[in-house]
Amino acid sequence: MQNSKSVIATPTVKRRLISMVYEAFLFISVEALAMFLYLFLTQNLHSPLIEHGRNAVFFLVGALYFIHAWGGSGHTLAMKTWRIKVVKLGCKTVPHRAAAVRYLMAWGWFLPAIVACYAFGWRSAGQVSAAVAVGIAAWAATALLDKDRQFLHDRIAGTRLISLPKPEKKVKAAKV
């Protein structure tokens, strides 16, 4: 008979979304540093080539950040804080290829909103916020449709999120 404690738990959708909010704050600081360096190097010039370069730097810095974190320890700082880890069954660590696929597929959280805003000319904060909120809700719903409660990008990449146990509290030795 299998012990129920040996079953690896999947974090709740709510816990994963809260972790993503925390991740957003950390990620903004990483991207802000990258954008500062890019703008410094390009002397804050404005041309189509430089604008496309800025977008490429944004995308590539995100890729390096997430692929390195998922492929190394299996979690980012926010995921570690919320005791969530990315794993790939049968692998000691998540292969960089699987981490890259996960990163690319995770753009499903935001890419439909970006495309909709561009296609329909939505520029106001309310329109953009609504598009992003609908996109996030739709992508989060993919976990509710999955039997293992995994997001679509994890299913496609062959990865899964697991809950890590709470760390054992250290008992202080009594002074003699």
PDB file of N, CA and C in Angstrom, residues 2-101:
ATOM      1  N   GLN A   2       0.495   2.242  -0.750  1.00  0.00           N
ATOM      2  CA  GLN A   2       1.310   3.443  -0.896  1.00  0.00           C
ATOM      3  C   GLN A   2       0.990   4.419   0.227  1.00  0.00           C
ATOM      4  N   ASN A   3       2.026   4.938   0.831  1.00  0.00           N
ATOM      5  CA  ASN A   3       1.872   5.919   1.890  1.00  0.00           C
ATOM      6  C   ASN A   3       1.442   7.240   1.267  1.00  0.00           C
ATOM      7  N   SER A   4       0.414   7.876   1.842  1.00  0.00           N
ATOM      8  CA  SER A   4      -0.099   9.123   1.270  1.00  0.00           C
ATOM      9  C   SER A   4       0.922  10.251   1.361  1.00  0.00           C
ATOM     10  N   LYS A   5       1.867  10.153   2.306  1.00  0.00           N
ATOM     11  CA  LYS A   5       2.885  11.195   2.422  1.00  0.00           C
ATOM     12  C   LYS A   5       3.938  11.088   1.330  1.00  0.00           C
ATOM     13  N   SER A   6       4.044   9.928   0.682  1.00  0.00           N
ATOM     14  CA  SER A   6       5.044   9.763  -0.369  1.00  0.00           C
ATOM     15  C   SER A   6       4.568  10.321  -1.710  1.00  0.00           C
ATOM     16  N   VAL A   7       3.277  10.617  -1.818  1.00  0.00           N
ATOM     17  CA  VAL A   7       2.741  11.188  -3.045  1.00  0.00           C
ATOM     18  C   VAL A   7       3.177  12.654  -3.130  1.00  0.00           C
ATOM     19  N   ILE A   8       3.720  13.027  -4.262  1.00  0.00           N
ATOM     20  CA  ILE A   8       4.177  14.402  -4.451  1.00  0.00           C
ATOM     21  C   ILE A   8       2.971  15.270  -4.762  1.00  0.00           C
ATOM     22  N   ALA A   9       2.781  16.290  -3.938  1.00  0.00           N
ATOM     23  CA  ALA A   9       1.617  17.159  -4.081  1.00  0.00           C
ATOM     24  C   ALA A   9       1.871  18.244  -5.116  1.00  0.00           C
ATOM     25  N   THR A  10       0.812  18.597  -5.815  1.00  0.00           N
ATOM     26  CA  THR A  10       0.843  19.714  -6.753  1.00  0.00           C
ATOM     27  C   THR A  10       0.359  20.951  -6.007  1.00  0.00           C
ATOM     28  N   PRO A  11       1.084  22.073  -6.087  1.00  0.00           N
ATOM     29  CA  PRO A  11       0.616  23.281  -5.411  1.00  0.00           C
ATOM     30  C   PRO A  11      -0.719  23.736  -5.994  1.00  0.00           C
ATOM     31  N   THR A  12      -1.520  24.359  -5.171  1.00  0.00           N
ATOM     32  CA  THR A  12      -2.818  24.840  -5.641  1.00  0.00           C
ATOM     33  C   THR A  12      -2.619  25.939  -6.684  1.00  0.00           C
ATOM     34  N   VAL A  13      -3.619  26.123  -7.507  1.00  0.00           N
ATOM     35  CA  VAL A  13      -3.563  27.186  -8.519  1.00  0.00           C
ATOM     36  C   VAL A  13      -3.408  28.534  -7.826  1.00  0.00           C
ATOM     37  N   LYS A  14      -4.127  28.729  -6.730  1.00  0.00           N
ATOM     38  CA  LYS A  14      -4.043  29.988  -5.987  1.00  0.00           C
ATOM     39  C   LYS A  14      -2.606  30.246  -5.517  1.00  0.00           C
ATOM     40  N   ARG A  15      -1.962  29.228  -4.958  1.00  0.00           N
ATOM     41  CA  ARG A  15      -0.589  29.383  -4.466  1.00  0.00           C
ATOM     42  C   ARG A  15       0.371  29.681  -5.612  1.00  0.00           C
ATOM     43  N   ARG A  16       0.166  29.048  -6.753  1.00  0.00           N
ATOM     44  CA  ARG A  16       1.029  29.304  -7.909  1.00  0.00           C
ATOM     45  C   ARG A  16       0.829  30.719  -8.441  1.00  0.00           C
ATOM     46  N   LEU A  17      -0.409  31.196  -8.452  1.00  0.00           N
ATOM     47  CA  LEU A  17      -0.666  32.559  -8.935  1.00  0.00           C
ATOM     48  C   LEU A  17      -0.082  33.597  -7.982  1.00  0.00           C
ATOM     49  N   ILE A  18      -0.175  33.353  -6.678  1.00  0.00           N
ATOM     50  CA  ILE A  18       0.431  34.270  -5.708  1.00  0.00           C
ATOM     51  C   ILE A  18       1.947  34.282  -5.889  1.00  0.00           C
ATOM     52  N   SER A  19       2.528  33.121  -6.120  1.00  0.00           N
ATOM     53  CA  SER A  19       3.964  33.041  -6.383  1.00  0.00           C
ATOM     54  C   SER A  19       4.327  33.835  -7.635  1.00  0.00           C
ATOM     55  N   MET A  20       3.453  33.788  -8.635  1.00  0.00           N
ATOM     56  CA  MET A  20       3.711  34.538  -9.875  1.00  0.00           C
ATOM     57  C   MET A  20       3.695  36.043  -9.631  1.00  0.00           C
ATOM     58  N   VAL A  21       2.821  36.511  -8.741  1.00  0.00           N
ATOM     59  CA  VAL A  21       2.787  37.946  -8.423  1.00  0.00           C
ATOM     60  C   VAL A  21       4.114  38.352  -7.779  1.00  0.00           C
ATOM     61  N   TYR A  22       4.576  37.550  -6.837  1.00  0.00           N
ATOM     62  CA  TYR A  22       5.866  37.810  -6.202  1.00  0.00           C
ATOM     63  C   TYR A  22       6.978  37.761  -7.246  1.00  0.00           C
ATOM     64  N   GLU A  23       6.897  36.772  -8.128  1.00  0.00           N
ATOM     65  CA  GLU A  23       7.889  36.632  -9.201  1.00  0.00           C
ATOM     66  C   GLU A  23       7.913  37.878 -10.080  1.00  0.00           C
ATOM     67  N   ALA A  24       6.757  38.446 -10.337  1.00  0.00           N
ATOM     68  CA  ALA A  24       6.683  39.635 -11.191  1.00  0.00           C
ATOM     69  C   ALA A  24       7.496  40.781 -10.595  1.00  0.00           C
ATOM     70  N   PHE A  25       7.402  40.975  -9.285  1.00  0.00           N
ATOM     71  CA  PHE A  25       8.168  42.046  -8.646  1.00  0.00           C
ATOM     72  C   PHE A  25       9.675  41.798  -8.759  1.00  0.00           C
ATOM     73  N   LEU A  26      10.088  40.563  -8.548  1.00  0.00           N
ATOM     74  CA  LEU A  26      11.511  40.235  -8.663  1.00  0.00           C
ATOM     75  C   LEU A  26      11.989  40.356 -10.108  1.00  0.00           C
ATOM     76  N   PHE A  27      11.161  39.877 -11.024  1.00  0.00           N
ATOM     77  CA  PHE A  27      11.520  39.882 -12.438  1.00  0.00           C
ATOM     78  C   PHE A  27      11.607  41.309 -12.982  1.00  0.00           C
ATOM     79  N   ILE A  28      10.746  42.184 -12.504  1.00  0.00           N
ATOM     80  CA  ILE A  28      10.791  43.586 -12.938  1.00  0.00           C
ATOM     81  C   ILE A  28      12.152  44.192 -12.599  1.00  0.00           C
ATOM     82  N   SER A  29      12.693  43.858 -11.441  1.00  0.00           N
ATOM     83  CA  SER A  29      14.001  44.420 -11.075  1.00  0.00           C
ATOM     84  C   SER A  29      15.110  43.877 -11.978  1.00  0.00           C
ATOM     85  N   VAL A  30      15.038  42.608 -12.335  1.00  0.00           N
ATOM     86  CA  VAL A  30      16.026  42.025 -13.256  1.00  0.00           C
ATOM     87  C   VAL A  30      15.925  42.712 -14.616  1.00  0.00           C
ATOM     88  N   GLU A  31      14.703  42.851 -15.113  1.00  0.00           N
ATOM     89  CA  GLU A  31      14.500  43.489 -16.420  1.00  0.00           C
ATOM     90  C   GLU A  31      14.860  44.975 -16.381  1.00  0.00           C
ATOM     91  N   ALA A  32      14.593  45.642 -15.266  1.00  0.00           N
ATOM     92  CA  ALA A  32      14.928  47.066 -15.162  1.00  0.00           C
ATOM     93  C   ALA A  32      16.437  47.270 -15.285  1.00  0.00           C
ATOM     94  N   LEU A  33      17.202  46.401 -14.652  1.00  0.00           N
ATOM     95  CA  LEU A  33      18.662  46.492 -14.759  1.00  0.00           C
ATOM     96  C   LEU A  33      19.107  46.255 -16.199  1.00  0.00           C
ATOM     97  N   ALA A  34      18.531  45.251 -16.841  1.00  0.00           N
ATOM     98  CA  ALA A  34      18.884  44.959 -18.238  1.00  0.00           C
ATOM     99  C   ALA A  34      18.511  46.130 -19.149  1.00  0.00           C
ATOM    100  N   MET A  35      17.343  46.720 -18.925  1.00  0.00           N
ATOM    101  CA  MET A  35      16.915  47.848 -19.761  1.00  0.00           C
ATOM    102  C   MET A  35      17.786  49.073 -19.511  1.00  0.00           C
ATOM    103  N   PHE A  36      18.177  49.285 -18.262  1.00  0.00           N
ATOM    104  CA  PHE A  36      19.074  50.400 -17.952  1.00  0.00           C
ATOM    105  C   PHE A  36      20.378  50.257 -18.732  1.00  0.00           C
ATOM    106  N   LEU A  37      20.952  49.055 -18.688  1.00  0.00           N
ATOM    107  CA  LEU A  37      22.206  48.815 -19.416  1.00  0.00           C
ATOM    108  C   LEU A  37      22.012  48.974 -20.920  1.00  0.00           C
ATOM    109  N   TYR A  38      20.902  48.467 -21.442  1.00  0.00           N
ATOM    110  CA  TYR A  38      20.642  48.570 -22.880  1.00  0.00           C
ATOM    111  C   TYR A  38      20.475  50.037 -23.294  1.00  0.00           C
ATOM    112  N   LEU A  39      19.698  50.782 -22.523  1.00  0.00           N
ATOM    113  CA  LEU A  39      19.495  52.197 -22.853  1.00  0.00           C
ATOM    114  C   LEU A  39      20.795  52.987 -22.720  1.00  0.00           C
ATOM    115  N   PHE A  40      21.614  52.630 -21.745  1.00  0.00           N
ATOM    116  CA  PHE A  40      22.912  53.286 -21.585  1.00  0.00           C
ATOM    117  C   PHE A  40      23.802  53.011 -22.795  1.00  0.00           C
ATOM    118  N   LEU A  41      23.846  51.748 -23.218  1.00  0.00           N
ATOM    119  CA  LEU A  41      24.694  51.376 -24.349  1.00  0.00           C
ATOM    120  C   LEU A  41      24.199  51.955 -25.669  1.00  0.00           C
ATOM    121  N   THR A  42      22.893  52.096 -25.821  1.00  0.00           N
ATOM    122  CA  THR A  42      22.343  52.651 -27.068  1.00  0.00           C
ATOM    123  C   THR A  42      22.133  54.160 -26.968  1.00  0.00           C
ATOM    124  N   GLN A  43      22.563  54.740 -25.866  1.00  0.00           N
ATOM    125  CA  GLN A  43      22.445  56.174 -25.616  1.00  0.00           C
ATOM    126  C   GLN A  43      21.001  56.646 -25.722  1.00  0.00           C
ATOM    127  N   ASN A  44      20.075  55.767 -25.386  1.00  0.00           N
ATOM    128  CA  ASN A  44      18.642  56.065 -25.378  1.00  0.00           C
ATOM    129  C   ASN A  44      18.158  56.633 -26.715  1.00  0.00           C
ATOM    130  N   LEU A  45      18.753  56.157 -27.800  1.00  0.00           N
ATOM    131  CA  LEU A  45      18.320  56.576 -29.131  1.00  0.00           C
ATOM    132  C   LEU A  45      17.022  55.866 -29.489  1.00  0.00           C
ATOM    133  N   HIS A  46      16.258  56.480 -30.363  1.00  0.00           N
ATOM    134  CA  HIS A  46      14.989  55.892 -30.777  1.00  0.00           C
ATOM    135  C   HIS A  46      14.993  55.682 -32.287  1.00  0.00           C
ATOM    136  N   SER A  47      15.066  54.431 -32.662  1.00  0.00           N
ATOM    137  CA  SER A  47      14.941  54.046 -34.062  1.00  0.00           C
ATOM    138  C   SER A  47      14.277  52.679 -34.063  1.00  0.00           C
ATOM    139  N   PRO A  48      13.692  52.289 -35.181  1.00  0.00           N
ATOM    140  CA  PRO A  48      13.039  50.969 -35.217  1.00  0.00           C
ATOM    141  C   PRO A  48      13.984  49.833 -34.836  1.00  0.00           C
ATOM    142  N   LEU A  49      15.227  49.897 -35.279  1.00  0.00           N
ATOM    143  CA  LEU A  49      16.185  48.843 -34.962  1.00  0.00           C
ATOM    144  C   LEU A  49      16.448  48.769 -33.458  1.00  0.00           C
ATOM    145  N   ILE A  50      16.626  49.915 -32.839  1.00  0.00           N
ATOM    146  CA  ILE A  50      16.888  49.943 -31.397  1.00  0.00           C
ATOM    147  C   ILE A  50      15.652  49.496 -30.621  1.00  0.00           C
ATOM    148  N   GLU A  51      14.475  49.872 -31.077  1.00  0.00           N
ATOM    149  CA  GLU A  51      13.239  49.437 -30.408  1.00  0.00           C
ATOM    150  C   GLU A  51      13.089  47.919 -30.486  1.00  0.00           C
ATOM    151  N   HIS A  52      13.370  47.341 -31.639  1.00  0.00           N
ATOM    152  CA  HIS A  52      13.306  45.877 -31.774  1.00  0.00           C
ATOM    153  C   HIS A  52      14.391  45.215 -30.927  1.00  0.00           C
ATOM    154  N   GLY A  53      15.548  45.848 -30.862  1.00  0.00           N
ATOM    155  CA  GLY A  53      16.623  45.330 -30.016  1.00  0.00           C
ATOM    156  C   GLY A  53      16.226  45.323 -28.548  1.00  0.00           C
ATOM    157  N   ARG A  54      15.539  46.372 -28.125  1.00  0.00           N
ATOM    158  CA  ARG A  54      15.059  46.441 -26.741  1.00  0.00           C
ATOM    159  C   ARG A  54      14.119  45.283 -26.445  1.00  0.00           C
ATOM    160  N   ASN A  55      13.196  45.017 -27.367  1.00  0.00           N
ATOM    161  CA  ASN A  55      12.266  43.903 -27.180  1.00  0.00           C
ATOM    162  C   ASN A  55      13.005  42.568 -27.144  1.00  0.00           C
ATOM    163  N   ALA A  56      14.016  42.429 -27.992  1.00  0.00           N
ATOM    164  CA  ALA A  56      14.802  41.190 -28.006  1.00  0.00           C
ATOM    165  C   ALA A  56      15.562  41.018 -26.696  1.00  0.00           C
ATOM    166  N   VAL A  57      16.136  42.102 -26.179  1.00  0.00           N
ATOM    167  CA  VAL A  57      16.846  42.033 -24.899  1.00  0.00           C
ATOM    168  C   VAL A  57      15.877  41.645 -23.789  1.00  0.00           C
ATOM    169  N   PHE A  58      14.699  42.238 -23.788  1.00  0.00           N
ATOM    170  CA  PHE A  58      13.683  41.899 -22.780  1.00  0.00           C
ATOM    171  C   PHE A  58      13.378  40.400 -22.816  1.00  0.00           C
ATOM    172  N   PHE A  59      13.145  39.879 -24.014  1.00  0.00           N
ATOM    173  CA  PHE A  59      12.810  38.461 -24.183  1.00  0.00           C
ATOM    174  C   PHE A  59      13.975  37.562 -23.771  1.00  0.00           C
ATOM    175  N   LEU A  60      15.180  37.899 -24.213  1.00  0.00           N
ATOM    176  CA  LEU A  60      16.351  37.056 -23.944  1.00  0.00           C
ATOM    177  C   LEU A  60      16.776  37.082 -22.477  1.00  0.00           C
ATOM    178  N   VAL A  61      16.676  38.235 -21.831  1.00  0.00           N
ATOM    179  CA  VAL A  61      17.005  38.304 -20.407  1.00  0.00           C
ATOM    180  C   VAL A  61      16.027  37.436 -19.613  1.00  0.00           C
ATOM    181  N   GLY A  62      14.756  37.499 -19.977  1.00  0.00           N
ATOM    182  CA  GLY A  62      13.774  36.628 -19.329  1.00  0.00           C
ATOM    183  C   GLY A  62      14.090  35.163 -19.551  1.00  0.00           C
ATOM    184  N   ALA A  63      14.469  34.834 -20.777  1.00  0.00           N
ATOM    185  CA  ALA A  63      14.808  33.442 -21.091  1.00  0.00           C
ATOM    186  C   ALA A  63      15.998  32.979 -20.255  1.00  0.00           C
ATOM    187  N   LEU A  64      17.043  33.788 -20.201  1.00  0.00           N
ATOM    188  CA  LEU A  64      18.223  33.415 -19.409  1.00  0.00           C
ATOM    189  C   LEU A  64      17.875  33.249 -17.934  1.00  0.00           C
ATOM    190  N   TYR A  65      17.111  34.180 -17.407  1.00  0.00           N
ATOM    191  CA  TYR A  65      16.729  34.145 -15.993  1.00  0.00           C
ATOM    192  C   TYR A  65      15.958  32.865 -15.657  1.00  0.00           C
ATOM    193  N   PHE A  66      14.904  32.596 -16.404  1.00  0.00           N
ATOM    194  CA  PHE A  66      14.053  31.453 -16.079  1.00  0.00           C
ATOM    195  C   PHE A  66      14.693  30.117 -16.448  1.00  0.00           C
ATOM    196  N   ILE A  67      15.312  30.029 -17.615  1.00  0.00           N
ATOM    197  CA  ILE A  67      15.916  28.758 -18.025  1.00  0.00           C
ATOM    198  C   ILE A  67      17.050  28.379 -17.080  1.00  0.00           C
ATOM    199  N   HIS A  68      17.855  29.353 -16.685  1.00  0.00           N
ATOM    200  CA  HIS A  68      18.936  29.079 -15.735  1.00  0.00           C
ATOM    201  C   HIS A  68      18.372  28.613 -14.387  1.00  0.00           C
ATOM    202  N   ALA A  69      17.354  29.302 -13.891  1.00  0.00           N
ATOM    203  CA  ALA A  69      16.780  28.942 -12.587  1.00  0.00           C
ATOM    204  C   ALA A  69      16.113  27.570 -12.626  1.00  0.00           C
ATOM    205  N   TRP A  70      15.265  27.344 -13.630  1.00  0.00           N
ATOM    206  CA  TRP A  70      14.551  26.062 -13.704  1.00  0.00           C
ATOM    207  C   TRP A  70      15.499  24.912 -14.009  1.00  0.00           C
ATOM    208  N   GLY A  71      16.496  25.154 -14.844  1.00  0.00           N
ATOM    209  CA  GLY A  71      17.430  24.097 -15.208  1.00  0.00           C
ATOM    210  C   GLY A  71      18.468  23.814 -14.132  1.00  0.00           C
ATOM    211  N   GLY A  72      18.664  24.747 -13.233  1.00  0.00           N
ATOM    212  CA  GLY A  72      19.635  24.547 -12.158  1.00  0.00           C
ATOM    213  C   GLY A  72      18.972  23.958 -10.922  1.00  0.00           C
ATOM    214  N   SER A  73      18.413  24.837 -10.110  1.00  0.00           N
ATOM    215  CA  SER A  73      17.816  24.403  -8.844  1.00  0.00           C
ATOM    216  C   SER A  73      16.377  23.926  -9.001  1.00  0.00           C
ATOM    217  N   GLY A  74      15.747  24.272 -10.109  1.00  0.00           N
ATOM    218  CA  GLY A  74      14.356  23.880 -10.316  1.00  0.00           C
ATOM    219  C   GLY A  74      13.363  24.921  -9.846  1.00  0.00           C
ATOM    220  N   HIS A  75      13.878  26.034  -9.351  1.00  0.00           N
ATOM    221  CA  HIS A  75      12.964  27.089  -8.926  1.00  0.00           C
ATOM    222  C   HIS A  75      13.646  28.446  -8.956  1.00  0.00           C
ATOM    223  N   THR A  76      12.827  29.473  -9.056  1.00  0.00           N
ATOM    224  CA  THR A  76      13.300  30.846  -8.943  1.00  0.00           C
ATOM    225  C   THR A  76      13.210  31.226  -7.464  1.00  0.00           C
ATOM    226  N   LEU A  77      13.641  32.422  -7.119  1.00  0.00           N
ATOM    227  CA  LEU A  77      13.566  32.858  -5.725  1.00  0.00           C
ATOM    228  C   LEU A  77      12.119  32.880  -5.236  1.00  0.00           C
ATOM    229  N   ALA A  78      11.214  33.366  -6.069  1.00  0.00           N
ATOM    230  CA  ALA A  78       9.803  33.403  -5.667  1.00  0.00           C
ATOM    231  C   ALA A  78       9.253  31.995  -5.480  1.00  0.00           C
ATOM    232  N   MET A  79       9.604  31.094  -6.374  1.00  0.00           N
ATOM    233  CA  MET A  79       9.134  29.711  -6.252  1.00  0.00           C
ATOM    234  C   MET A  79       9.717  29.061  -4.997  1.00  0.00           C
ATOM    235  N   LYS A  80      10.972  29.365  -4.680  1.00  0.00           N
ATOM    236  CA  LYS A  80      11.593  28.805  -3.476  1.00  0.00           C
ATOM    237  C   LYS A  80      10.877  29.325  -2.232  1.00  0.00           C
ATOM    238  N   THR A  81      10.544  30.612  -2.234  1.00  0.00           N
ATOM    239  CA  THR A  81       9.835  31.201  -1.105  1.00  0.00           C
ATOM    240  C   THR A  81       8.498  30.507  -0.869  1.00  0.00           C
ATOM    241  N   TRP A  82       7.808  30.191  -1.955  1.00  0.00           N
ATOM    242  CA  TRP A  82       6.497  29.541  -1.859  1.00  0.00           C
ATOM    243  C   TRP A  82       6.612  28.013  -1.903  1.00  0.00           C
ATOM    244  N   ARG A  83       7.840  27.490  -1.808  1.00  0.00           N
ATOM    245  CA  ARG A  83       8.109  26.046  -1.785  1.00  0.00           C
ATOM    246  C   ARG A  83       7.479  25.333  -2.981  1.00  0.00           C
ATOM    247  N   ILE A  84       7.766  25.867  -4.165  1.00  0.00           N
ATOM    248  CA  ILE A  84       7.301  25.284  -5.424  1.00  0.00           C
ATOM    249  C   ILE A  84       8.533  24.976  -6.262  1.00  0.00           C
ATOM    250  N   LYS A  85       8.537  23.818  -6.893  1.00  0.00           N
ATOM    251  CA  LYS A  85       9.685  23.425  -7.703  1.00  0.00           C
ATOM    252  C   LYS A  85       9.211  22.850  -9.028  1.00  0.00           C
ATOM    253  N   VAL A  86       9.975  23.137 -10.089  1.00  0.00           N
ATOM    254  CA  VAL A  86       9.713  22.550 -11.406  1.00  0.00           C
ATOM    255  C   VAL A  86      10.549  21.285 -11.512  1.00  0.00           C
ATOM    256  N   VAL A  87       9.910  20.199 -11.916  1.00  0.00           N
ATOM    257  CA  VAL A  87      10.623  18.934 -12.112  1.00  0.00           C
ATOM    258  C   VAL A  87      10.225  18.338 -13.450  1.00  0.00           C
ATOM    259  N   LYS A  88      11.071  17.469 -13.940  1.00  0.00           N
ATOM    260  CA  LYS A  88      10.760  16.669 -15.124  1.00  0.00           C
ATOM    261  C   LYS A  88      10.964  15.228 -14.706  1.00  0.00           C
ATOM    262  N   LEU A  89       9.904  14.451 -14.818  1.00  0.00           N
ATOM    263  CA  LEU A  89       9.966  13.066 -14.383  1.00  0.00           C
ATOM    264  C   LEU A  89      11.083  12.328 -15.105  1.00  0.00           C
ATOM    265  N   GLY A  90      11.847  11.559 -14.335  1.00  0.00           N
ATOM    266  CA  GLY A  90      12.945  10.783 -14.900  1.00  0.00           C
ATOM    267  C   GLY A  90      14.247  11.547 -15.012  1.00  0.00           C
ATOM    268  N   CYS A  91      14.257  12.805 -14.604  1.00  0.00           N
ATOM    269  CA  CYS A  91      15.470  13.625 -14.701  1.00  0.00           C
ATOM    270  C   CYS A  91      15.832  14.176 -13.322  1.00  0.00           C
ATOM    271  N   LYS A  92      17.135  14.232 -13.045  1.00  0.00           N
ATOM    272  CA  LYS A  92      17.588  14.797 -11.771  1.00  0.00           C
ATOM    273  C   LYS A  92      17.291  16.295 -11.722  1.00  0.00           C
ATOM    274  N   THR A  93      17.586  16.980 -12.811  1.00  0.00           N
ATOM    275  CA  THR A  93      17.256  18.403 -12.946  1.00  0.00           C
ATOM    276  C   THR A  93      16.485  18.579 -14.249  1.00  0.00           C
ATOM    277  N   VAL A  94      15.816  19.693 -14.367  1.00  0.00           N
ATOM    278  CA  VAL A  94      15.070  19.981 -15.591  1.00  0.00           C
ATOM    279  C   VAL A  94      16.079  20.269 -16.702  1.00  0.00           C
ATOM    280  N   PRO A  95      16.045  19.503 -17.799  1.00  0.00           N
ATOM    281  CA  PRO A  95      16.963  19.785 -18.910  1.00  0.00           C
ATOM    282  C   PRO A  95      16.719  21.193 -19.463  1.00  0.00           C
ATOM    283  N   HIS A  96      17.790  21.828 -19.918  1.00  0.00           N
ATOM    284  CA  HIS A  96      17.649  23.192 -20.437  1.00  0.00           C
ATOM    285  C   HIS A  96      16.677  23.246 -21.614  1.00  0.00           C
ATOM    286  N   ARG A  97      16.632  22.196 -22.396  1.00  0.00           N
ATOM    287  CA  ARG A  97      15.696  22.176 -23.528  1.00  0.00           C
ATOM    288  C   ARG A  97      14.247  22.223 -23.023  1.00  0.00           C
ATOM    289  N   ALA A  98      13.932  21.430 -22.002  1.00  0.00           N
ATOM    290  CA  ALA A  98      12.582  21.435 -21.428  1.00  0.00           C
ATOM    291  C   ALA A  98      12.287  22.782 -20.769  1.00  0.00           C
ATOM    292  N   ALA A  99      13.297  23.375 -20.110  1.00  0.00           N
ATOM    293  CA  ALA A  99      13.116  24.690 -19.496  1.00  0.00           C
ATOM    294  C   ALA A  99      12.865  25.752 -20.567  1.00  0.00           C
ATOM    295  N   ALA A 100      13.551  25.640 -21.701  1.00  0.00           N
ATOM    296  CA  ALA A 100      13.344  26.592 -22.802  1.00  0.00           C
ATOM    297  C   ALA A 100      11.947  26.446 -23.393  1.00  0.00           C
ATOM    298  N   VAL A 101      11.501  25.209 -23.574  1.00  0.00           N
ATOM    299  CA  VAL A 101      10.139  24.987 -24.089  1.00  0.00           C
ATOM    300  C   VAL A 101       9.126  25.545 -23.097  1.00  0.00           C
TER     301      VAL A 101
END
